[in-house]
Amino acid sequence: MAITEAKKMTTLQVKRFKPSENPTNNYLTDEKGVWAWMTTVDHKKIGIMYLVAVAFFFALAGFLAIALRTELWTPAKTFIEADTYNQLFTLHGAMMVFFVLVPSIPAALGNFILPMQLGAKDVAFPRLNLASLYIYVAGAIFTFAALASGGFDTGWTFYTPYSSDGNGAGVIWVTLGVFILGFSSILTGTNFITTIHKLRAPGITWDRLPLNIWALYATSIIQVLATPVLAITILLLAFENIMDIGIFDPALGGDPVLFQHFFWFYSHPAVYIMIVPGFGIISEVISTFSKKTVFGYWAIALSSLAIAFIGFLVWGHHMFTSGQSAVATTVFSFLTFLVGIPTGIKIFNWIATLYKGSIDMKTPMLYVFIFLFLFSIGGFTGIMLGALSVDIHLHDTYYVVAHFHYVMMGGTLMALLAGLHYWWPKMTGKMYNETLAKISAVLIFIGFNMTFLPQFVMGSQGMPRRYYNYIDQFTPFHQTSTIGSYILGVAFLIILYYLVKSLFGGEKASSNPWNSRGLEWQSTSPPDFHNFDHTPVVINGPYDYHKPMEEFQLGLAVSHNGHDAEHTSTEVEKTEEKA
Amino acid sequence: MSAHEHHGHHIASVKMLWSVGIGLTILTVLTVTVAKLGLPSPFDILSALAIALFKAYLVAAYFMALKWDNRFNAVLLIGAVAFFLLMVGVTLLDTMYRIEVVPSF
Amino acid sequence: MANHSANHPAHVQHHFVDSDQQFDSAKLGMWVFLVNEILFFGGLFCAYIIFRAWYPELFTQAALELNAFWGGVNTVVLIGSSLTVAMAIRSAQRNEIKGLRINLMITILLACVFLVIKYFEYEHKLHYGIAPGSFWDPTPEKLAILDHPKANIFFSIYYMMTGIHGLHVLVGIGLMIWIYIRAGKGHFSSEYYTPVEITGLYWHLVDLIWIFLFPLLYLIE
């Protein structure tokens, strides 16, 4: 550690220091062995374990998707039975949503990065963080138990009466699984909100919060407000199955549409749980690889919160054809258009950030461009689906399937890949193979569009979703889509190959390979067990690319304990001006 | 910020706690009495809810010490109630305006 | 490792700078959890409101089966327990561990009284076959009073609401026994009483929920 300059401060004495390269001690060498990993409370290790779990379920659910696409190669039966087909698409949807998309960015990448971007040693409640991982595993076990006890074919939305009519044990198990899984999401959200409020290092005022943190903050708020409603809904559904309580089951006098209200009160905000953290990653990556201060900091930060809020007002657009009253339908349709505004604000600000930047087309940036392209298509088609009369035609067709995949896979997953490549050197201390990474990114782009673009066409021509058979005229579309899904499969295998290979014998990463100004890059790669050598005092903003790199060293508080980030920072600021 | 005392460590006085407890008990008796009066339709529910809300305020402000606590904790409580009301309100937009109460199948 | 562990008291976890930061974090975390609880019960309240708006006559009829007197007694019992838990926190803040334990013990006893009364209420209803869901089988005399096609749904909502609330009471009792034991081992003082404080918050919320459940379920005339 080299102390380059020391400053005399009014109340807070700050030295500057630089992290060492090639640390001998880091979080990976600190505690070794399976038991140490299983009982660790280190947010970094928990993040890595989440990443592995999410990757496992992604592979499993992705494999199911390829099986489904293969079945759809011919209009009639190709190789699996209709009942199996129903179970497979249900499982694909449920796993991708609850086991992959919801925890992917917050619990895997967020867990690793959030405390580092805040200059904290850990999240506020490390043991609850570990508990959330085990709860996730318990939820997975219940879901597998559901498969063992006859499976479930309700679609991932568990609509009544499909899910309340003689579906039996499978539905009970999987609903309990989702109920349990909700707690893991709640714990992550609770942890993040508390950490962001209370554990910021001195100098990180709210206006110096990285945009990734703003996005995770908005996400956590949604998780905390929406997930408990899913919990009670799914619990009532389980009781509906166990002892016919009759609140949702029309056969017993209940209202199935009420189930849809409850379910979408969670599940619509839940798609923002999935996409908003992706927005955070995009903001980080786009600024780093344009070497430019992010354009419209507050616009991007507050639009995340705006999305979180408006996201709670639009759930009824999933229910336009459900028998919902005309008043509600009209209001929901109108409110749906409002979501487009904050999302548009983000896109425009990102584009403005790129303008006249010195753009470095590394793999993370490549994924950002793919994101911008695919997510825009997903967003626009979403606006079309939000229009009442158009939705009556397109409801429950492949158009919806394509829209959802453009938003979730083209949006969330591309952002996840951008973030994974961006932070991979920090997480593992190794560089991946850039050439292979770029090839697979291009393959994903091609494969993705081949898979889902034809589905827009089919859908608008009337091909319903979730169907096992189809009429001959759709054959070319389905076959193109199937080939596209194979290309996607190959691309993901390449990613798996070079990432695993980089762990063994990849080139060593320096502490800041992208020359980022973010706080997490001012630690060693991989970071120390406590993230930083000292509790850092943050002197510069996260996107101050107009300042030379030499100024980007951490401050070190000499005489202050570092509590109360807001208070300390003003003092740092004052002395900055003097110096 | 610096003016208000060290948050989280306000010590309530015995007198205050007992007054709130007794007040809550009186309000409970009051709400039962009002219910027995049998007020006409909207007023019976409204009076019951008004008393319940006031009781809830007493518990939150004094027993849970929100009056002396970090303002953000009160924001959380109010926010949670607001989102609950949002859920109920918007769902009622559907259920109260349906042509058939529960669609027959 | 300059300022990693400079004069850390034993109760402060390694990733906190000082005791205040840890206390504030724990309290904020608990409040965020209470937000969860409110929306969790919110789903049930929402179902209640919607069915009541649809079938007001059913709710007036069915509520006669609930005993407002015992409901009122239970309300007062819970208010009393809220008072004693607040007194327990006060004792902890003043470093009076004996007072803390006595108040906790009274709270636990009151919580048990609540559950016992609840048990007799359930017992009374089940005796007449007024049971939730598939066990719904009222005796003919009760069926004459509860003459409504959706009467089963009112009692499903009643059992779900009070049942889940009762479960929360049970969890609260468990937590307070745990605090009681730890207080006996001398874990708490005016310097460190975070678990007492946040368990207290939880308990007040259980009380808050009941403050709304009571008039909504028992006091419909």
PDB file of N, CA and C in Angstrom, chain B residues 6-14 17-18 21 24-25 28 31-32 35-36 45 48 52-53 55-56 59 63-64 66 69 72-73 76-77 80 84 88 91-92 95-96 98 101-102, chain C residues 20 23-24 27-28 31-32 34-35 38-39 42-43 45-46 49-50 52-55 75-76 79 82-83 86-87 90 93-94 193 201 204-205 207-208 211-212 214-216 219 221:
ATOM      1  N   HIS B   6     -30.111  11.552  20.338  1.00  0.00           N
ATOM      2  CA  HIS B   6     -29.614  10.322  19.763  1.00  0.00           C
ATOM      3  C   HIS B   6     -30.763   9.357  19.482  1.00  0.00           C
ATOM      4  N   HIS B   7     -31.024   9.093  18.171  1.00  0.00           N
ATOM      5  CA  HIS B   7     -32.227   8.338  17.851  1.00  0.00           C
ATOM      6  C   HIS B   7     -32.122   6.887  18.311  1.00  0.00           C
ATOM      7  N   GLY B   8     -33.307   6.309  18.611  1.00  0.00           N
ATOM      8  CA  GLY B   8     -33.363   4.901  18.964  1.00  0.00           C
ATOM      9  C   GLY B   8     -33.218   4.631  20.442  1.00  0.00           C
ATOM     10  N   HIS B   9     -32.802   5.625  21.209  1.00  0.00           N
ATOM     11  CA  HIS B   9     -32.579   5.341  22.618  1.00  0.00           C
ATOM     12  C   HIS B   9     -33.447   6.192  23.524  1.00  0.00           C
ATOM     13  N   HIS B  10     -34.613   6.572  23.023  1.00  0.00           N
ATOM     14  CA  HIS B  10     -35.530   7.320  23.859  1.00  0.00           C
ATOM     15  C   HIS B  10     -36.137   6.379  24.907  1.00  0.00           C
ATOM     16  N   ILE B  11     -36.117   6.787  26.160  1.00  0.00           N
ATOM     17  CA  ILE B  11     -36.690   5.949  27.213  1.00  0.00           C
ATOM     18  C   ILE B  11     -38.052   6.495  27.605  1.00  0.00           C
ATOM     19  N   ALA B  12     -39.067   5.631  27.432  1.00  0.00           N
ATOM     20  CA  ALA B  12     -40.434   6.072  27.711  1.00  0.00           C
ATOM     21  C   ALA B  12     -40.671   6.110  29.213  1.00  0.00           C
ATOM     22  N   SER B  13     -41.554   7.025  29.639  1.00  0.00           N
ATOM     23  CA  SER B  13     -41.849   7.075  31.074  1.00  0.00           C
ATOM     24  C   SER B  13     -42.992   6.102  31.393  1.00  0.00           C
ATOM     25  N   VAL B  14     -42.988   5.606  32.638  1.00  0.00           N
ATOM     26  CA  VAL B  14     -44.011   4.642  33.048  1.00  0.00           C
ATOM     27  C   VAL B  14     -45.399   5.263  32.929  1.00  0.00           C
ATOM     28  N   LEU B  17     -46.597   5.228  29.304  1.00  0.00           N
ATOM     29  CA  LEU B  17     -46.953   3.897  28.816  1.00  0.00           C
ATOM     30  C   LEU B  17     -48.292   3.444  29.392  1.00  0.00           C
ATOM     31  N   TRP B  18     -48.475   3.656  30.702  1.00  0.00           N
ATOM     32  CA  TRP B  18     -49.738   3.244  31.319  1.00  0.00           C
ATOM     33  C   TRP B  18     -50.911   4.053  30.781  1.00  0.00           C
ATOM     34  N   GLY B  21     -51.826   2.573  27.527  1.00  0.00           N
ATOM     35  CA  GLY B  21     -52.473   1.276  27.729  1.00  0.00           C
ATOM     36  C   GLY B  21     -53.913   1.442  28.179  1.00  0.00           C
ATOM     37  N   LEU B  24     -56.079   2.762  25.357  1.00  0.00           N
ATOM     38  CA  LEU B  24     -56.427   1.717  24.389  1.00  0.00           C
ATOM     39  C   LEU B  24     -57.568   0.854  24.910  1.00  0.00           C
ATOM     40  N   THR B  25     -57.542   0.559  26.212  1.00  0.00           N
ATOM     41  CA  THR B  25     -58.612  -0.258  26.791  1.00  0.00           C
ATOM     42  C   THR B  25     -59.950   0.479  26.727  1.00  0.00           C
ATOM     43  N   THR B  28     -61.301   0.324  23.339  1.00  0.00           N
ATOM     44  CA  THR B  28     -61.869  -0.986  23.020  1.00  0.00           C
ATOM     45  C   THR B  28     -63.303  -1.072  23.523  1.00  0.00           C
ATOM     46  N   THR B  31     -65.501   1.030  21.273  1.00  0.00           N
ATOM     47  CA  THR B  31     -65.856   0.485  19.956  1.00  0.00           C
ATOM     48  C   THR B  31     -66.934  -0.588  20.096  1.00  0.00           C
ATOM     49  N   VAL B  32     -66.899  -1.384  21.178  1.00  0.00           N
ATOM     50  CA  VAL B  32     -67.940  -2.390  21.393  1.00  0.00           C
ATOM     51  C   VAL B  32     -69.283  -1.686  21.636  1.00  0.00           C
ATOM     52  N   ALA B  35     -70.704  -0.267  18.500  1.00  0.00           N
ATOM     53  CA  ALA B  35     -71.227  -1.340  17.648  1.00  0.00           C
ATOM     54  C   ALA B  35     -72.608  -1.773  18.124  1.00  0.00           C
ATOM     55  N   LYS B  36     -72.808  -1.820  19.464  1.00  0.00           N
ATOM     56  CA  LYS B  36     -74.108  -2.251  20.007  1.00  0.00           C
ATOM     57  C   LYS B  36     -75.217  -1.249  19.690  1.00  0.00           C
ATOM     58  N   ILE B  45     -69.464   0.839  10.096  1.00  0.00           N
ATOM     59  CA  ILE B  45     -68.110   0.438   9.689  1.00  0.00           C
ATOM     60  C   ILE B  45     -67.140   1.595   9.882  1.00  0.00           C
ATOM     61  N   ALA B  48     -66.203   2.126  13.524  1.00  0.00           N
ATOM     62  CA  ALA B  48     -65.319   1.054  13.995  1.00  0.00           C
ATOM     63  C   ALA B  48     -63.907   1.255  13.460  1.00  0.00           C
ATOM     64  N   ALA B  52     -60.400   2.061  15.403  1.00  0.00           N
ATOM     65  CA  ALA B  52     -59.271   1.138  15.215  1.00  0.00           C
ATOM     66  C   ALA B  52     -58.040   1.898  14.736  1.00  0.00           C
ATOM     67  N   LEU B  53     -58.252   2.850  13.812  1.00  0.00           N
ATOM     68  CA  LEU B  53     -57.115   3.615  13.297  1.00  0.00           C
ATOM     69  C   LEU B  53     -56.455   4.425  14.405  1.00  0.00           C
ATOM     70  N   LYS B  55     -56.497   3.748  17.583  1.00  0.00           N
ATOM     71  CA  LYS B  55     -55.771   2.805  18.447  1.00  0.00           C
ATOM     72  C   LYS B  55     -54.435   2.425  17.808  1.00  0.00           C
ATOM     73  N   ALA B  56     -54.502   2.184  16.504  1.00  0.00           N
ATOM     74  CA  ALA B  56     -53.272   1.795  15.793  1.00  0.00           C
ATOM     75  C   ALA B  56     -52.243   2.925  15.883  1.00  0.00           C
ATOM     76  N   VAL B  59     -50.595   2.821  19.307  1.00  0.00           N
ATOM     77  CA  VAL B  59     -49.612   1.739  19.438  1.00  0.00           C
ATOM     78  C   VAL B  59     -48.343   2.096  18.669  1.00  0.00           C
ATOM     79  N   PHE B  63     -46.116   3.036  21.775  1.00  0.00           N
ATOM     80  CA  PHE B  63     -45.510   1.759  22.136  1.00  0.00           C
ATOM     81  C   PHE B  63     -44.323   1.439  21.220  1.00  0.00           C
ATOM     82  N   MET B  64     -44.498   1.676  19.931  1.00  0.00           N
ATOM     83  CA  MET B  64     -43.407   1.381  19.004  1.00  0.00           C
ATOM     84  C   MET B  64     -42.448   2.563  18.901  1.00  0.00           C
ATOM     85  N   LEU B  66     -42.421   5.401  17.513  1.00  0.00           N
ATOM     86  CA  LEU B  66     -42.119   6.065  16.235  1.00  0.00           C
ATOM     87  C   LEU B  66     -42.012   7.572  16.405  1.00  0.00           C
ATOM     88  N   ASP B  69     -38.466   8.123  16.986  1.00  0.00           N
ATOM     89  CA  ASP B  69     -37.547   7.296  16.214  1.00  0.00           C
ATOM     90  C   ASP B  69     -37.119   8.007  14.933  1.00  0.00           C
ATOM     91  N   PHE B  72     -37.504   7.697   9.000  1.00  0.00           N
ATOM     92  CA  PHE B  72     -37.656   6.751   7.899  1.00  0.00           C
ATOM     93  C   PHE B  72     -38.472   5.527   8.304  1.00  0.00           C
ATOM     94  N   ASN B  73     -38.367   5.112   9.593  1.00  0.00           N
ATOM     95  CA  ASN B  73     -39.139   3.959  10.032  1.00  0.00           C
ATOM     96  C   ASN B  73     -40.636   4.234   9.950  1.00  0.00           C
ATOM     97  N   LEU B  76     -41.719   3.941   6.405  1.00  0.00           N
ATOM     98  CA  LEU B  76     -41.924   2.540   6.015  1.00  0.00           C
ATOM     99  C   LEU B  76     -43.322   2.066   6.393  1.00  0.00           C
ATOM    100  N   LEU B  77     -43.735   2.378   7.630  1.00  0.00           N
ATOM    101  CA  LEU B  77     -45.051   1.929   8.089  1.00  0.00           C
ATOM    102  C   LEU B  77     -46.149   2.546   7.232  1.00  0.00           C
ATOM    103  N   ALA B  80     -46.207   1.048   3.759  1.00  0.00           N
ATOM    104  CA  ALA B  80     -46.801  -0.288   3.700  1.00  0.00           C
ATOM    105  C   ALA B  80     -48.316  -0.183   3.684  1.00  0.00           C
ATOM    106  N   PHE B  84     -50.969  -1.241   0.692  1.00  0.00           N
ATOM    107  CA  PHE B  84     -52.106  -2.118   0.961  1.00  0.00           C
ATOM    108  C   PHE B  84     -53.394  -1.477   0.436  1.00  0.00           C
ATOM    109  N   VAL B  88     -56.094  -2.850  -2.408  1.00  0.00           N
ATOM    110  CA  VAL B  88     -57.537  -2.996  -2.186  1.00  0.00           C
ATOM    111  C   VAL B  88     -58.300  -2.107  -3.153  1.00  0.00           C
ATOM    112  N   THR B  91     -58.211  -3.275  -6.793  1.00  0.00           N
ATOM    113  CA  THR B  91     -58.957  -4.518  -6.983  1.00  0.00           C
ATOM    114  C   THR B  91     -60.466  -4.244  -6.922  1.00  0.00           C
ATOM    115  N   LEU B  92     -60.865  -3.334  -6.028  1.00  0.00           N
ATOM    116  CA  LEU B  92     -62.297  -2.996  -5.950  1.00  0.00           C
ATOM    117  C   LEU B  92     -62.800  -2.381  -7.249  1.00  0.00           C
ATOM    118  N   THR B  95     -63.861  -5.515  -8.896  1.00  0.00           N
ATOM    119  CA  THR B  95     -64.925  -6.343  -8.319  1.00  0.00           C
ATOM    120  C   THR B  95     -66.242  -5.582  -8.138  1.00  0.00           C
ATOM    121  N   MET B  96     -66.177  -4.269  -7.931  1.00  0.00           N
ATOM    122  CA  MET B  96     -67.427  -3.535  -7.714  1.00  0.00           C
ATOM    123  C   MET B  96     -68.125  -3.161  -9.016  1.00  0.00           C
ATOM    124  N   ARG B  98     -68.241  -5.221 -11.850  1.00  0.00           N
ATOM    125  CA  ARG B  98     -68.485  -6.331 -12.768  1.00  0.00           C
ATOM    126  C   ARG B  98     -69.970  -6.449 -13.069  1.00  0.00           C
ATOM    127  N   VAL B 101     -71.354 -10.723 -10.488  1.00  0.00           N
ATOM    128  CA  VAL B 101     -70.427 -10.663  -9.361  1.00  0.00           C
ATOM    129  C   VAL B 101     -69.309 -11.687  -9.516  1.00  0.00           C
ATOM    130  N   VAL B 102     -69.672 -12.952  -9.493  1.00  0.00           N
ATOM    131  CA  VAL B 102     -68.667 -13.969  -9.788  1.00  0.00           C
ATOM    132  C   VAL B 102     -69.093 -14.621 -11.083  1.00  0.00           C
TER     133      VAL B 102
ATOM    134  N   ASP C  20     -23.946   1.768  17.758  1.00  0.00           N
ATOM    135  CA  ASP C  20     -25.084   2.525  17.240  1.00  0.00           C
ATOM    136  C   ASP C  20     -25.472   2.085  15.848  1.00  0.00           C
ATOM    137  N   PHE C  23     -27.245  -1.191  16.043  1.00  0.00           N
ATOM    138  CA  PHE C  23     -28.599  -1.048  16.589  1.00  0.00           C
ATOM    139  C   PHE C  23     -29.542  -0.461  15.547  1.00  0.00           C
ATOM    140  N   ASP C  24     -29.104   0.628  14.904  1.00  0.00           N
ATOM    141  CA  ASP C  24     -29.949   1.267  13.891  1.00  0.00           C
ATOM    142  C   ASP C  24     -30.256   0.321  12.744  1.00  0.00           C
ATOM    143  N   LYS C  27     -32.791  -2.312  13.769  1.00  0.00           N
ATOM    144  CA  LYS C  27     -34.122  -1.748  13.897  1.00  0.00           C
ATOM    145  C   LYS C  27     -34.735  -1.468  12.526  1.00  0.00           C
ATOM    146  N   LEU C  28     -33.924  -0.901  11.632  1.00  0.00           N
ATOM    147  CA  LEU C  28     -34.425  -0.647  10.284  1.00  0.00           C
ATOM    148  C   LEU C  28     -34.814  -1.959   9.619  1.00  0.00           C
ATOM    149  N   TRP C  31     -38.103  -3.081  10.832  1.00  0.00           N
ATOM    150  CA  TRP C  31     -39.205  -2.317  10.247  1.00  0.00           C
ATOM    151  C   TRP C  31     -39.489  -2.758   8.827  1.00  0.00           C
ATOM    152  N   VAL C  32     -38.431  -3.041   8.071  1.00  0.00           N
ATOM    153  CA  VAL C  32     -38.657  -3.523   6.702  1.00  0.00           C
ATOM    154  C   VAL C  32     -39.396  -4.854   6.752  1.00  0.00           C
ATOM    155  N   LEU C  34     -41.472  -5.730   9.064  1.00  0.00           N
ATOM    156  CA  LEU C  34     -42.862  -5.443   9.430  1.00  0.00           C
ATOM    157  C   LEU C  34     -43.666  -4.985   8.211  1.00  0.00           C
ATOM    158  N   VAL C  35     -42.996  -4.287   7.290  1.00  0.00           N
ATOM    159  CA  VAL C  35     -43.669  -3.928   6.031  1.00  0.00           C
ATOM    160  C   VAL C  35     -44.147  -5.195   5.339  1.00  0.00           C
ATOM    161  N   ILE C  38     -47.199  -6.560   7.107  1.00  0.00           N
ATOM    162  CA  ILE C  38     -48.417  -5.795   6.846  1.00  0.00           C
ATOM    163  C   ILE C  38     -48.999  -6.200   5.494  1.00  0.00           C
ATOM    164  N   LEU C  39     -48.135  -6.349   4.484  1.00  0.00           N
ATOM    165  CA  LEU C  39     -48.674  -6.706   3.179  1.00  0.00           C
ATOM    166  C   LEU C  39     -49.086  -8.166   3.125  1.00  0.00           C
ATOM    167  N   GLY C  42     -52.192  -8.041   4.552  1.00  0.00           N
ATOM    168  CA  GLY C  42     -52.945  -7.209   3.616  1.00  0.00           C
ATOM    169  C   GLY C  42     -53.703  -8.042   2.600  1.00  0.00           C
ATOM    170  N   GLY C  43     -53.092  -9.125   2.117  1.00  0.00           N
ATOM    171  CA  GLY C  43     -53.771  -9.998   1.169  1.00  0.00           C
ATOM    172  C   GLY C  43     -55.064 -10.532   1.764  1.00  0.00           C
ATOM    173  N   PHE C  45     -56.782  -9.244   4.322  1.00  0.00           N
ATOM    174  CA  PHE C  45     -57.727  -8.145   4.511  1.00  0.00           C
ATOM    175  C   PHE C  45     -58.400  -7.798   3.184  1.00  0.00           C
ATOM    176  N   CYS C  46     -57.618  -7.860   2.114  1.00  0.00           N
ATOM    177  CA  CYS C  46     -58.153  -7.541   0.794  1.00  0.00           C
ATOM    178  C   CYS C  46     -59.259  -8.535   0.431  1.00  0.00           C
ATOM    179  N   ILE C  49     -62.304  -7.659   2.444  1.00  0.00           N
ATOM    180  CA  ILE C  49     -63.021  -6.467   1.993  1.00  0.00           C
ATOM    181  C   ILE C  49     -63.839  -6.767   0.741  1.00  0.00           C
ATOM    182  N   ILE C  50     -63.225  -7.537  -0.172  1.00  0.00           N
ATOM    183  CA  ILE C  50     -63.924  -7.790  -1.427  1.00  0.00           C
ATOM    184  C   ILE C  50     -65.163  -8.653  -1.206  1.00  0.00           C
ATOM    185  N   ARG C  52     -66.790  -8.932   1.574  1.00  0.00           N
ATOM    186  CA  ARG C  52     -67.770  -8.194   2.365  1.00  0.00           C
ATOM    187  C   ARG C  52     -68.540  -7.204   1.492  1.00  0.00           C
ATOM    188  N   ALA C  53     -67.815  -6.586   0.533  1.00  0.00           N
ATOM    189  CA  ALA C  53     -68.482  -5.643  -0.362  1.00  0.00           C
ATOM    190  C   ALA C  53     -69.495  -6.372  -1.242  1.00  0.00           C
ATOM    191  N   TRP C  54     -69.195  -7.628  -1.587  1.00  0.00           N
ATOM    192  CA  TRP C  54     -70.121  -8.395  -2.417  1.00  0.00           C
ATOM    193  C   TRP C  54     -71.329  -8.870  -1.622  1.00  0.00           C
ATOM    194  N   TYR C  55     -71.080  -9.394  -0.416  1.00  0.00           N
ATOM    195  CA  TYR C  55     -72.166 -10.045   0.337  1.00  0.00           C
ATOM    196  C   TYR C  55     -72.276  -9.448   1.731  1.00  0.00           C
ATOM    197  N   THR C  75     -58.864  -8.672  23.016  1.00  0.00           N
ATOM    198  CA  THR C  75     -58.260  -7.393  22.620  1.00  0.00           C
ATOM    199  C   THR C  75     -57.561  -6.746  23.803  1.00  0.00           C
ATOM    200  N   VAL C  76     -58.255  -6.723  24.938  1.00  0.00           N
ATOM    201  CA  VAL C  76     -57.666  -6.107  26.121  1.00  0.00           C
ATOM    202  C   VAL C  76     -56.426  -6.891  26.566  1.00  0.00           C
ATOM    203  N   ILE C  79     -53.609  -5.864  24.327  1.00  0.00           N
ATOM    204  CA  ILE C  79     -53.163  -4.499  24.642  1.00  0.00           C
ATOM    205  C   ILE C  79     -52.298  -4.533  25.894  1.00  0.00           C
ATOM    206  N   SER C  82     -48.926  -5.781  25.078  1.00  0.00           N
ATOM    207  CA  SER C  82     -48.143  -4.749  24.390  1.00  0.00           C
ATOM    208  C   SER C  82     -47.548  -3.783  25.398  1.00  0.00           C
ATOM    209  N   LEU C  83     -48.370  -3.440  26.403  1.00  0.00           N
ATOM    210  CA  LEU C  83     -47.900  -2.530  27.447  1.00  0.00           C
ATOM    211  C   LEU C  83     -46.721  -3.148  28.195  1.00  0.00           C
ATOM    212  N   ALA C  86     -43.563  -3.135  26.198  1.00  0.00           N
ATOM    213  CA  ALA C  86     -42.953  -1.803  26.174  1.00  0.00           C
ATOM    214  C   ALA C  86     -42.246  -1.523  27.494  1.00  0.00           C
ATOM    215  N   MET C  87     -42.854  -1.999  28.600  1.00  0.00           N
ATOM    216  CA  MET C  87     -42.210  -1.848  29.908  1.00  0.00           C
ATOM    217  C   MET C  87     -40.906  -2.659  29.971  1.00  0.00           C
ATOM    218  N   ARG C  90     -38.251  -0.729  28.334  1.00  0.00           N
ATOM    219  CA  ARG C  90     -37.862   0.360  29.228  1.00  0.00           C
ATOM    220  C   ARG C  90     -36.907  -0.154  30.309  1.00  0.00           C
ATOM    221  N   GLN C  93     -33.519  -0.699  28.870  1.00  0.00           N
ATOM    222  CA  GLN C  93     -32.812   0.564  28.628  1.00  0.00           C
ATOM    223  C   GLN C  93     -32.241   1.131  29.919  1.00  0.00           C
ATOM    224  N   ARG C  94     -32.927   0.843  31.039  1.00  0.00           N
ATOM    225  CA  ARG C  94     -32.458   1.362  32.322  1.00  0.00           C
ATOM    226  C   ARG C  94     -31.588   0.362  33.067  1.00  0.00           C
ATOM    227  N   TYR C 193     -29.396  -4.160  23.937  1.00  0.00           N
ATOM    228  CA  TYR C 193     -30.699  -4.807  24.143  1.00  0.00           C
ATOM    229  C   TYR C 193     -31.453  -4.910  22.818  1.00  0.00           C
ATOM    230  N   LEU C 201     -41.003  -4.771  18.803  1.00  0.00           N
ATOM    231  CA  LEU C 201     -41.648  -4.215  17.609  1.00  0.00           C
ATOM    232  C   LEU C 201     -42.555  -5.251  16.953  1.00  0.00           C
ATOM    233  N   HIS C 204     -45.738  -5.706  18.987  1.00  0.00           N
ATOM    234  CA  HIS C 204     -46.683  -4.610  18.802  1.00  0.00           C
ATOM    235  C   HIS C 204     -47.427  -4.774  17.477  1.00  0.00           C
ATOM    236  N   LEU C 205     -46.740  -5.259  16.462  1.00  0.00           N
ATOM    237  CA  LEU C 205     -47.411  -5.432  15.177  1.00  0.00           C
ATOM    238  C   LEU C 205     -48.506  -6.486  15.292  1.00  0.00           C
ATOM    239  N   ASP C 207     -50.203  -7.107  17.825  1.00  0.00           N
ATOM    240  CA  ASP C 207     -51.280  -6.383  18.490  1.00  0.00           C
ATOM    241  C   ASP C 207     -52.037  -5.498  17.494  1.00  0.00           C
ATOM    242  N   LEU C 208     -51.282  -4.774  16.667  1.00  0.00           N
ATOM    243  CA  LEU C 208     -51.886  -3.885  15.675  1.00  0.00           C
ATOM    244  C   LEU C 208     -52.839  -4.632  14.752  1.00  0.00           C
ATOM    245  N   ILE C 211     -55.996  -5.389  16.465  1.00  0.00           N
ATOM    246  CA  ILE C 211     -56.824  -4.193  16.656  1.00  0.00           C
ATOM    247  C   ILE C 211     -57.773  -4.000  15.466  1.00  0.00           C
ATOM    248  N   PHE C 212     -57.319  -4.409  14.269  1.00  0.00           N
ATOM    249  CA  PHE C 212     -58.212  -4.318  13.113  1.00  0.00           C
ATOM    250  C   PHE C 212     -59.074  -5.569  12.959  1.00  0.00           C
ATOM    251  N   PHE C 214     -60.386  -7.424  15.209  1.00  0.00           N
ATOM    252  CA  PHE C 214     -61.488  -7.484  16.170  1.00  0.00           C
ATOM    253  C   PHE C 214     -62.747  -6.774  15.666  1.00  0.00           C
ATOM    254  N   PRO C 215     -62.699  -5.479  15.338  1.00  0.00           N
ATOM    255  CA  PRO C 215     -63.951  -4.867  14.874  1.00  0.00           C
ATOM    256  C   PRO C 215     -64.428  -5.431  13.544  1.00  0.00           C
ATOM    257  N   LEU C 216     -63.482  -5.825  12.666  1.00  0.00           N
ATOM    258  CA  LEU C 216     -63.895  -6.276  11.338  1.00  0.00           C
ATOM    259  C   LEU C 216     -64.595  -7.631  11.397  1.00  0.00           C
ATOM    260  N   LEU C 219     -67.455  -7.295  15.347  1.00  0.00           N
ATOM    261  CA  LEU C 219     -68.398  -6.214  15.635  1.00  0.00           C
ATOM    262  C   LEU C 219     -69.213  -5.809  14.417  1.00  0.00           C
ATOM    263  N   GLU C 221     -72.846  -5.557  13.138  1.00  0.00           N
ATOM    264  CA  GLU C 221     -74.215  -5.710  13.652  1.00  0.00           C
ATOM    265  C   GLU C 221     -75.194  -5.667  12.497  1.00  0.00           C
TER     266      GLU C 221
END
